[in-house]
Coordinates of C-alpha atoms and ligand atoms in Angstrom, one line a residue:
M612 CA 13.4 86.0 83.3
R613 CA 16.8 85.0 82.2
G614 CA 19.9 86.9 83.3
L615 CA 21.5 89.0 80.7
M616 CA 25.2 88.2 81.3
Q617 CA 27.5 86.6 78.6
D618 CA 26.9 83.0 78.1
Q619 CA 30.4 81.5 77.9
P620 CA 30.9 77.8 78.4
L621 CA 33.4 76.7 81.0
L622 CA 36.0 75.0 78.8
I623 CA 39.5 73.7 79.6
S624 CA 40.8 75.6 76.6
S625 CA 39.7 78.8 78.2
L626 CA 42.0 78.2 81.1
L627 CA 45.0 78.0 78.8
G628 CA 43.7 80.9 76.7
F629 CA 43.7 83.0 79.9
A630 CA 47.2 81.9 80.9
E631 CA 48.4 82.8 77.4
R632 CA 47.1 86.3 77.7
F633 CA 47.8 87.0 81.4
H634 CA 50.6 84.7 82.5
R635 CA 52.4 84.2 79.2
D636 CA 55.9 84.4 80.6
V637 CA 55.3 82.4 83.8
E638 CA 57.5 79.3 83.8
I639 CA 56.8 75.6 83.7
V640 CA 59.8 73.7 84.8
S641 CA 60.1 69.9 84.4
R642 CA 62.6 67.3 85.4
R643 CA 62.6 65.1 82.3
V644 CA 62.8 61.3 82.3
E645 CA 65.8 62.0 80.0
G646 CA 67.5 63.3 83.2
D647 CA 67.8 67.0 82.5
I648 CA 65.7 70.0 83.4
H649 CA 63.4 71.6 80.8
R650 CA 62.0 75.0 81.2
Y651 CA 59.6 77.1 79.1
T652 CA 56.6 79.4 79.6
F653 CA 52.8 79.1 79.5
G654 CA 53.0 80.9 76.2
A655 CA 55.2 78.3 74.6
A656 CA 53.1 75.5 76.2
A657 CA 49.9 76.9 74.7
N658 CA 51.5 76.9 71.2
R659 CA 52.5 73.2 71.6
A660 CA 49.1 72.3 73.0
R661 CA 47.6 73.6 69.7
Q662 CA 50.1 71.4 67.8
V663 CA 48.8 68.4 69.8
A664 CA 45.2 69.3 68.7
R665 CA 46.4 69.4 65.1
A666 CA 48.3 66.1 65.4
L667 CA 45.0 64.5 66.6
E668 CA 43.2 65.9 63.6
A669 CA 45.9 64.5 61.4
N670 CA 45.3 61.1 63.0
A671 CA 41.6 61.5 62.4
I672 CA 40.8 61.1 66.1
G673 CA 37.2 62.2 66.4
F674 CA 35.5 64.5 68.9
G675 CA 34.9 62.6 72.2
E676 CA 37.4 59.8 71.3
R677 CA 39.9 58.8 74.0
V678 CA 43.6 59.6 74.0
A679 CA 45.5 57.8 76.8
T680 CA 48.7 58.8 78.6
L681 CA 51.1 56.6 80.6
A682 CA 53.2 59.5 81.9
W683 CA 54.9 61.3 84.8
N684 CA 54.5 64.9 85.7
G685 CA 56.1 66.8 82.9
Y686 CA 55.6 69.5 80.3
R687 CA 54.6 67.2 77.5
H688 CA 51.9 65.7 79.7
F689 CA 50.8 69.3 80.5
E690 CA 50.5 69.9 76.7
L691 CA 48.4 66.7 76.3
Y692 CA 46.1 67.8 79.2
Y693 CA 45.2 70.9 77.2
G694 CA 45.6 69.8 73.6
V695 CA 43.5 66.6 74.0
S696 CA 40.6 68.0 76.1
G697 CA 40.7 71.5 74.6
S698 CA 40.1 70.1 71.1
G699 CA 37.1 68.0 72.4
R700 CA 38.8 64.6 72.7
V701 CA 38.9 62.9 76.1
L702 CA 42.2 62.6 77.9
H703 CA 42.5 59.2 79.7
T704 CA 45.3 59.3 82.3
I705 CA 46.4 55.8 83.1
N706 CA 48.0 54.9 86.4
P707 CA 51.2 53.0 85.3
R708 CA 51.4 51.4 88.8
L709 CA 48.4 49.2 88.1
G710 CA 49.1 45.7 86.9
L711 CA 49.4 44.8 83.2
E712 CA 46.1 43.1 83.1
Q713 CA 44.3 46.0 84.8
I714 CA 45.9 48.5 82.4
R715 CA 45.0 46.3 79.4
W716 CA 41.4 46.1 80.8
I717 CA 41.0 49.8 81.1
I718 CA 42.5 50.6 77.7
E719 CA 40.1 48.2 76.2
H720 CA 37.2 49.5 78.2
A721 CA 37.9 53.1 77.4
Q722 CA 38.6 52.2 73.7
D723 CA 41.7 54.4 73.7
Q724 CA 42.7 55.4 70.2
V725 CA 46.1 57.0 70.9
L726 CA 48.5 56.1 73.7
C727 CA 51.3 58.5 74.6
F728 CA 53.9 57.2 77.0
D729 CA 57.1 58.2 78.8
L730 CA 60.1 56.1 77.9
T731 CA 60.2 54.7 81.4
F732 CA 57.1 52.7 80.4
L733 CA 58.5 51.2 77.2
P734 CA 58.8 47.7 78.6
L735 CA 55.2 47.9 79.7
V736 CA 54.1 49.3 76.3
R737 CA 56.0 46.5 74.5
Q738 CA 53.7 44.0 76.4
L739 CA 50.6 46.1 75.9
H740 CA 50.6 47.0 72.2
A741 CA 49.7 43.5 70.9
L742 CA 46.9 43.3 73.6
C743 CA 45.2 46.7 72.8
P744 CA 43.7 46.6 69.3
S745 CA 41.8 49.9 69.8
V746 CA 45.0 51.9 69.9
R747 CA 45.8 53.2 66.4
Q748 CA 48.7 55.4 67.3
W749 CA 51.5 54.9 69.8
V750 CA 53.5 58.0 70.7
A751 CA 56.7 58.0 72.8
L752 CA 57.1 61.2 74.8
C753 CA 60.5 62.1 73.6
G754 CA 62.4 63.5 70.5
D755 CA 63.6 61.3 67.6
E756 CA 67.0 61.1 69.2
H757 CA 65.6 59.0 72.0
L758 CA 63.1 57.0 70.0
P759 CA 63.7 53.2 70.4
T760 CA 65.1 52.0 67.1
D761 CA 63.6 48.4 67.1
D762 CA 60.3 47.9 65.4
D763 CA 58.5 46.1 68.2
I764 CA 55.8 48.6 68.1
P765 CA 54.5 49.2 64.6
G766 CA 54.0 52.9 63.7
L767 CA 55.7 54.2 66.9
I768 CA 56.4 57.8 66.6
S769 CA 58.2 60.3 68.8
Y770 CA 56.0 63.0 70.3
E771 CA 58.3 65.7 69.0
S772 CA 57.9 64.6 65.4
W773 CA 54.2 63.8 66.0
I774 CA 53.5 67.5 66.9
G775 CA 56.6 69.1 65.3
C776 CA 55.2 69.0 61.8
Q777 CA 51.9 70.7 62.8
D778 CA 51.1 74.4 62.7
D779 CA 50.3 76.1 66.0
D780 CA 47.5 78.2 64.5
Y781 CA 44.7 75.9 65.7
V782 CA 41.6 77.7 67.1
W783 CA 40.1 76.0 70.1
P784 CA 36.5 74.9 69.3
V785 CA 33.6 76.1 71.5
F786 CA 31.2 73.5 72.6
D787 CA 28.9 72.5 75.5
E788 CA 30.6 72.8 78.8
N789 CA 29.1 69.5 79.9
T790 CA 31.1 67.6 77.3
A791 CA 33.5 65.0 78.7
S792 CA 37.1 66.1 79.1
T793 CA 39.0 63.6 81.1
L794 CA 38.7 60.0 82.2
C795 CA 40.4 58.4 85.2
Y796 CA 39.8 55.0 86.6
T797 CA 39.7 54.2 90.3
S798 CA 42.5 51.9 91.3
G799 CA 40.1 49.0 91.8
T800 CA 41.6 47.4 94.9
T801 CA 38.4 45.5 95.0
G802 CA 36.7 44.5 91.8
D803 CA 37.2 46.0 88.4
P804 CA 38.4 49.7 88.2
K805 CA 35.6 52.2 87.6
G806 CA 35.8 55.0 85.1
V807 CA 35.1 58.5 86.4
L808 CA 34.4 60.8 83.4
Y809 CA 35.0 64.5 84.2
S810 CA 33.5 67.3 82.2
H811 CA 34.9 70.6 81.1
R812 CA 32.5 72.3 83.5
S813 CA 33.4 70.1 86.5
T814 CA 37.1 70.6 85.8
V815 CA 37.0 74.3 85.5
L816 CA 34.8 74.7 88.6
H817 CA 37.1 72.4 90.5
A818 CA 40.1 74.4 89.4
W819 CA 38.4 77.5 90.8
G820 CA 37.5 75.6 94.0
V821 CA 41.0 74.3 94.7
S822 CA 42.5 77.8 94.3
L823 CA 40.3 79.4 97.0
P824 CA 42.1 80.8 100.2
D825 CA 40.5 78.2 102.5
A826 CA 41.2 75.4 100.0
L827 CA 44.8 75.2 98.6
C828 CA 45.2 79.0 98.6
L829 CA 47.0 79.3 95.3
S830 CA 48.3 82.6 94.0
A831 CA 50.4 84.0 91.2
R832 CA 53.1 84.5 93.8
D833 CA 53.4 80.8 94.4
V834 CA 55.8 78.2 93.0
V835 CA 53.9 74.9 93.1
L836 CA 55.3 71.4 92.9
P837 CA 52.7 68.7 92.5
A838 CA 54.4 65.5 93.8
V839 CA 50.9 64.0 93.3
P840 CA 50.8 62.3 89.9
M841 CA 49.2 63.7 86.8
F842 CA 48.2 60.1 86.0
H843 CA 45.8 59.9 88.9
V844 CA 42.9 62.3 89.5
N845 CA 44.5 65.2 87.5
A846 CA 47.2 65.9 90.1
W847 CA 44.5 67.2 92.4
G848 CA 43.5 69.9 89.8
L849 CA 46.8 71.7 90.1
I850 CA 47.5 71.5 86.4
Y851 CA 44.3 73.4 85.6
A852 CA 44.6 75.8 88.5
A853 CA 48.1 76.7 87.3
A854 CA 46.7 78.2 84.1
A855 CA 43.9 79.9 85.9
V856 CA 46.0 81.4 88.7
G857 CA 49.3 81.8 87.0
F858 CA 51.7 80.2 89.5
K859 CA 55.1 78.8 88.4
L860 CA 54.7 75.1 88.0
V861 CA 57.5 72.7 88.9
L862 CA 57.0 69.1 87.6
P863 CA 59.2 66.4 89.2
G864 CA 59.0 63.7 86.6
A865 CA 59.8 60.2 87.7
A866 CA 62.3 61.2 90.5
L867 CA 60.1 61.2 93.6
D868 CA 62.8 60.1 96.0
G869 CA 63.6 62.4 99.0
P870 CA 66.9 63.8 97.7
S871 CA 65.6 64.6 94.2
V872 CA 62.4 66.2 95.4
H873 CA 64.3 68.3 98.0
A874 CA 66.9 69.4 95.4
L875 CA 64.1 70.5 93.0
I876 CA 62.2 72.4 95.7
E877 CA 65.4 74.3 96.7
A878 CA 66.6 74.9 93.1
E879 CA 63.3 76.3 91.9
G880 CA 62.2 78.2 95.0
V881 CA 59.1 76.1 95.5
T882 CA 56.6 77.6 98.0
M883 CA 53.9 75.0 98.0
A884 CA 54.1 71.2 97.4
A885 CA 51.4 68.6 97.3
G886 CA 51.9 65.0 98.1
V887 CA 50.6 61.8 99.7
P888 CA 52.0 60.7 103.0
S889 CA 54.0 57.8 101.5
V890 CA 56.0 60.1 99.2
W891 CA 56.4 62.8 102.0
Q892 CA 57.8 60.0 104.2
M893 CA 60.7 59.6 101.8
L894 CA 61.3 63.4 101.7
L895 CA 61.2 63.7 105.5
G896 CA 63.4 60.7 106.0
H897 CA 66.0 62.3 103.8
L898 CA 65.9 65.6 105.6
Q899 CA 66.2 63.9 109.0
Q900 CA 69.2 61.9 107.8
S901 CA 70.9 64.8 106.0
G902 CA 70.0 67.5 108.6
Q903 CA 68.8 69.7 105.7
H904 CA 65.9 72.2 105.7
F905 CA 63.7 74.0 103.3
S906 CA 64.6 77.6 102.4
T907 CA 61.5 78.6 100.4
L908 CA 58.8 76.0 101.1
R909 CA 56.0 77.6 103.1
R910 CA 53.1 75.2 102.7
T911 CA 52.3 71.6 101.9
V912 CA 49.0 69.9 101.1
I913 CA 48.8 66.3 102.3
G914 CA 46.0 64.0 101.3
G915 CA 45.1 60.7 99.7
S916 CA 45.4 59.0 103.0
A917 CA 45.3 60.3 106.6
C918 CA 48.2 62.6 107.5
P919 CA 49.8 61.1 110.6
P920 CA 50.2 63.6 113.5
A921 CA 53.9 62.9 113.6
M922 CA 54.3 63.9 109.9
Y923 CA 52.2 67.1 110.6
A924 CA 54.5 67.9 113.5
Q925 CA 57.7 67.3 111.6
F926 CA 56.6 69.7 108.8
A927 CA 55.0 72.3 111.0
D928 CA 57.1 72.3 114.2
D929 CA 60.6 71.2 112.9
L930 CA 60.6 72.6 109.4
G931 CA 58.3 75.6 109.7
V932 CA 56.1 74.4 106.8
E933 CA 52.3 75.0 107.2
V934 CA 50.4 71.8 106.6
V935 CA 47.0 71.7 104.8
H936 CA 45.3 68.3 105.3
A937 CA 42.9 67.5 102.5
W938 CA 40.5 64.7 101.7
G939 CA 39.2 63.6 98.3
M940 CA 38.7 60.8 95.9
T941 CA 38.8 60.0 92.2
E942 CA 35.0 60.4 92.3
T943 CA 35.2 63.9 93.7
S944 CA 37.8 65.3 91.2
P945 CA 39.4 65.0 93.9
L946 CA 39.0 67.9 96.3
G947 CA 36.3 67.2 98.9
A948 CA 37.5 68.8 102.2
V949 CA 40.4 70.9 103.5
S950 CA 41.4 71.3 107.2
T951 CA 41.7 75.1 107.1
L952 CA 40.6 76.9 110.3
T953 CA 37.8 79.5 110.7
A954 CA 38.0 82.8 112.7
A955 CA 36.3 81.0 115.6
H956 CA 38.9 78.2 115.5
M957 CA 41.7 80.7 115.7
A958 CA 40.5 81.8 119.1
L959 CA 41.1 78.2 120.5
P960 CA 44.2 77.1 122.2
A961 CA 47.0 75.8 119.9
E962 CA 46.5 72.2 120.9
A963 CA 42.8 72.3 120.0
Q964 CA 43.7 74.0 116.7
R965 CA 46.2 71.2 115.9
R966 CA 43.5 68.6 116.6
L967 CA 41.2 70.3 114.1
Q968 CA 44.0 70.6 111.5
L969 CA 44.5 66.9 111.7
K970 CA 40.9 66.3 110.7
Q971 CA 40.1 66.0 107.0
G972 CA 38.4 69.3 107.1
R973 CA 35.6 71.4 105.7
P974 CA 34.4 71.3 102.1
P975 CA 34.9 74.2 99.8
F976 CA 31.8 75.7 98.2
G977 CA 31.0 73.2 95.4
V978 CA 31.0 70.1 97.7
D979 CA 28.3 69.2 100.2
L980 CA 28.9 66.4 102.7
R981 CA 26.7 64.4 105.1
I982 CA 26.9 61.3 107.2
V983 CA 24.1 58.7 107.3
D984 CA 23.4 55.4 109.0
D985 CA 23.0 52.1 107.1
A986 CA 19.3 52.9 106.5
G987 CA 20.2 56.3 104.9
N988 CA 19.1 58.5 107.8
E989 CA 21.2 61.6 108.3
L990 CA 23.3 61.6 111.5
P991 CA 24.0 64.5 113.8
W992 CA 27.0 66.8 113.4
D993 CA 28.4 66.4 117.0
G994 CA 32.0 65.4 116.1
K995 CA 31.4 62.0 117.8
T996 CA 28.7 60.1 115.9
F997 CA 30.2 58.4 112.9
G998 CA 28.4 57.2 109.8
N999 CA 28.7 56.6 106.1
L1000 CA 30.1 59.7 104.4
Q1001 CA 28.2 61.0 101.3
A1002 CA 29.1 63.8 98.9
R1003 CA 27.3 65.8 96.2
G1004 CA 28.2 68.7 94.1
P1005 CA 29.0 69.8 90.5
W1006 CA 32.5 68.1 90.6
V1007 CA 31.3 64.9 92.2
V1008 CA 30.6 61.8 90.1
G1009 CA 27.0 61.2 88.9
A1010 CA 27.5 57.9 87.1
Y1011 CA 30.4 55.8 86.2
Y1012 CA 31.8 55.6 82.7
P1013 CA 29.2 53.8 80.5
G1014 CA 29.8 50.1 80.3
T1015 CA 31.1 49.9 83.8
E1016 CA 27.6 49.4 85.0
R1017 CA 24.4 50.0 83.1
A1018 CA 20.8 50.6 84.1
G1019 CA 18.0 48.6 82.4
D1020 CA 17.4 51.3 79.8
G1021 CA 21.1 51.2 78.6
A1022 CA 21.8 54.6 80.2
P1023 CA 24.8 54.8 82.5
A1024 CA 23.8 53.5 85.9
S1025 CA 23.7 56.3 88.5
A1026 CA 26.4 56.2 91.2
L1027 CA 24.1 58.0 93.5
A1028 CA 21.6 57.1 96.2
D1029 CA 19.0 59.7 97.0
G1030 CA 21.1 62.2 95.0
W1031 CA 24.3 61.6 97.0
F1032 CA 27.4 59.7 96.2
A1033 CA 28.4 57.1 98.9
T1034 CA 32.1 57.6 99.4
G1035 CA 32.8 54.3 101.2
D1036 CA 34.4 56.3 104.0
V1037 CA 33.2 56.4 107.6
A1038 CA 33.4 59.8 109.2
T1039 CA 32.3 62.2 111.9
I1040 CA 31.3 65.8 111.3
D1041 CA 31.4 68.4 114.1
A1042 CA 29.0 71.4 114.6
A1043 CA 31.3 73.7 112.6
G1044 CA 31.2 71.2 109.6
M1045 CA 34.7 69.8 110.2
M1046 CA 34.8 66.3 108.9
Q1047 CA 37.0 63.5 110.2
I1048 CA 37.5 60.2 108.5
T1049 CA 37.4 57.4 111.0
D1050 CA 38.3 54.8 108.3
R1051 CA 37.4 53.4 105.0
S1052 CA 34.3 51.3 105.7
K1053 CA 36.2 48.2 104.6
D1054 CA 39.2 48.9 106.9
V1055 CA 37.3 49.8 110.1
I1056 CA 37.9 47.1 112.7
K1057 CA 34.7 45.6 114.1
S1058 CA 35.5 44.1 117.5
G1059 CA 32.7 42.8 119.7
G1060 CA 30.1 45.1 118.1
E1061 CA 32.3 48.2 118.6
W1062 CA 34.3 49.9 115.9
I1063 CA 38.0 50.6 116.1
S1064 CA 39.5 53.2 113.8
S1065 CA 42.6 51.8 112.2
I1066 CA 43.8 55.3 111.5
D1067 CA 43.8 56.2 115.2
I1068 CA 45.8 53.1 116.1
E1069 CA 48.3 53.8 113.3
N1070 CA 48.8 57.4 114.3
I1071 CA 49.9 56.5 117.8
A1072 CA 52.6 54.1 116.5
M1073 CA 53.7 56.6 113.8
G1074 CA 54.5 59.1 116.6
H1075 CA 57.3 56.9 117.9
P1076 CA 60.8 57.9 116.7
A1077 CA 61.7 54.3 115.8
V1078 CA 58.7 53.7 113.5
A1079 CA 59.1 54.4 109.8
M1080 CA 55.6 53.1 108.9
A1081 CA 52.7 51.6 110.7
A1082 CA 49.4 50.1 109.5
C1083 CA 46.6 48.5 111.4
V1084 CA 44.3 45.8 110.2
G1085 CA 41.5 43.7 111.6
V1086 CA 42.1 40.0 111.8
H1087 CA 39.3 37.5 112.2
H1088 CA 38.8 36.4 115.8
P1089 CA 36.5 33.6 116.9
K1090 CA 35.0 35.5 119.8
W1091 CA 35.3 39.2 119.0
D1092 CA 34.7 38.9 115.2
E1093 CA 37.8 41.0 114.5
R1094 CA 40.8 42.2 116.5
P1095 CA 43.4 44.8 115.6
V1096 CA 46.9 43.8 114.6
I1097 CA 49.5 46.5 114.1
V1098 CA 52.2 46.1 111.4
I1099 CA 55.4 48.1 112.0
V1100 CA 58.4 48.9 109.8
R1101 CA 61.2 50.0 112.0
K1102 CA 63.6 52.8 110.9
P1103 CA 67.0 51.5 109.8
G1104 CA 69.2 50.7 112.8
M1105 CA 66.4 51.3 115.4
E1106 CA 65.3 48.8 118.0
M1107 CA 61.8 48.3 119.0
S1108 CA 60.2 45.2 120.5
R1109 CA 56.6 44.0 120.5
D1110 CA 56.2 45.1 124.1
D1111 CA 57.6 48.5 123.3
V1112 CA 54.9 48.9 120.6
L1113 CA 52.0 47.7 122.8
A1114 CA 53.2 50.0 125.6
L1115 CA 52.5 53.0 123.4
Y1116 CA 48.8 52.4 123.7
A1117 CA 48.6 52.3 127.5
G1118 CA 46.3 55.1 128.7
R1119 CA 45.9 56.5 125.1
V1120 CA 43.1 54.2 123.9
A1121 CA 40.5 52.1 125.7
R1122 CA 42.0 48.7 126.6
W1123 CA 39.8 46.8 124.1
Q1124 CA 41.2 49.0 121.3
V1125 CA 44.9 48.0 122.0
P1126 CA 46.2 45.8 119.2
D1127 CA 46.3 42.1 120.0
D1128 CA 49.6 41.6 118.2
V1129 CA 52.4 43.3 116.4
L1130 CA 53.9 42.1 113.1
F1131 CA 57.3 43.6 112.1
L1132 CA 58.0 43.8 108.4
D1133 CA 60.8 45.3 106.3
D1134 CA 58.3 47.0 104.0
I1135 CA 54.6 47.6 103.9
P1136 CA 52.9 46.8 100.6
I1137 CA 51.8 50.0 98.9
G1138 CA 49.2 50.2 96.1
A1139 CA 49.1 52.1 92.8
T1140 CA 48.0 55.4 94.4
G1141 CA 50.6 55.3 97.2
K1142 CA 48.2 53.8 99.8
V1143 CA 48.8 50.9 102.1
L1144 CA 47.3 47.7 100.6
K1145 CA 45.3 46.6 103.6
N1146 CA 43.9 43.5 101.9
K1147 CA 47.5 42.2 101.4
L1148 CA 48.3 43.0 105.1
R1149 CA 45.2 41.2 106.3
E1150 CA 46.4 38.2 104.4
L1151 CA 49.9 38.5 106.0
C1152 CA 48.4 39.0 109.5
K1153 CA 45.8 36.3 109.4
D1154 CA 47.8 33.9 111.5
C1155 CA 48.8 36.5 114.1
I1156 CA 45.4 36.1 115.8
T1157 CA 46.3 32.5 116.7
L1158 CA 49.1 33.9 118.8
A1159 CA 46.8 36.5 120.2
S1160 CA 43.7 34.5 121.0
Ligands
LIG2042 P1 41.7 54.7 95.0 O1 42.0 54.2 96.4 O2 40.7 53.9 94.3 O3 42.9 55.2 94.3 P2 41.2 57.4 95.5 O4 42.6 57.7 95.1 O5 40.1 58.1 94.9 O6 40.9 55.9 95.3 O7 41.2 57.4 97.1 C1 40.1 57.9 97.8 C2 40.1 57.4 99.2 O8 41.4 57.8 99.9 C3 39.1 58.1 100.1 O9 37.8 57.5 100.0 C4 39.7 57.9 101.5 O10 39.4 56.6 102.0 C5 41.1 58.0 101.3 N1 41.6 59.4 101.6 C6 41.9 60.4 100.8 N2 42.3 61.4 101.5 C7 42.3 61.1 102.8 C8 42.7 61.8 104.0 N3 43.2 63.0 104.0 N4 42.6 61.1 105.1 C9 42.1 59.8 105.2 N5 41.7 59.1 104.0 C10 41.9 59.8 102.9

């Protein structure tokens, strides 16, 4: 017997439709690349999203065809999120921090038809346009007054005139909720990037999931600043959750330096901000130097790489900002786990609670996790045994974008083994389901048959006041296979010797886990998604072991 409830597909346009009816006057505030602040409401955004849909019609962009963006977090990007997907086209967000060749490769692979870009990326677009024959229309995200006057890019049009001549009376089409909505490529630190193709259904369910109290706990009383980019994994779903929940959205544009982000948080009364550790490092560094505080920020979500305990303490203990540690991946939309505590955890001493909050956390309903050994056998949830982390659920990837890999019958090759997606992370899970990432499997250091978590070694160094940044990598060793080397960036004007660094480990890890050497650098190489490029570091450290062995 079928249920007798209304059969309404979960469509991205329905999120915006809801916002238009119930949060019409809630603000969206953006720091524009032009330098000024732009503000309007969900109601106005919805009208302009419909104009986007009409502009795509005028360009004869078909249902399911890809429309790319190279853009910061801003209101025009917001309109494209809804106008492109809502009208049945696929929004392809491109990470501008990837190299030219990788960007060319993914535009070609996705067969993007339109490319909308912020003016910051004009030099990149000048190089790209001759290399990307699939792109029929180039759109600069600005008004005519800022449109570059040279004719390097044939047919270049400003976004404002592209949508400005369109009516806003478009009616969002209704279609199957499993239709593709959005495409995002992994950063491809090893091998070619892989396309993850989200659906309307997965996106709407994920927006619901991230909003839950034990996930990011989003409400219509919040003012949310996503410092995580809209060009990578949908800014963690916050753009969709904004429409569903009705919180004020504050979009920081290109200015992600500490002073700019702090000023925006203060000016707009931000209560919740989401960022990766490398961006928060700049914000905290600025606050430390200037002695400033937050007057409205109550909560921050930190994810993308492990939140160092020292960062957690600075936010929570020094600045009174609650930290929510989250784990996810492009392939999981991205939210996979959040370190919020249960009633049983709340009965534990504060120190034990902090240890749990530093784990990557529990999945919200919608994600299932398990750890397995190399043969695929499930491992116990004892908080100690570590294994390969696998995930499944309605917002977890099933197969990569067709063409990336194909099965014999021409269908997209499944990304799954035994119905589960292998994350490439190594983790433990405790009896209460709290998951902790030990490492990415390719970063874990294998020394004499034992494993050393690079994250644990880094966190100890990051706790020292003279350390701005620390990263640990395994370096080939003739006897032990690999040995850890710790790379340190000192804070400006701070002294710290090799012996000082190594002394930090005495009594805190087993002796065989203590790094063999220390390499001091002025900067640590950071990749396109704000993560330490460990392969580059391994290269830089490869001679350290000669000293150490
Ligand atoms: P890419 O590195 O290709 O950009 P993602 O942005 O999807 O990929 O990153 C996913 C990976 O980031 C995870 O598999 C995990 O290794 C790491 N990661 C994400 N969040 C955390 C976290 N809170 N702690 C530790 N690692 C994390």
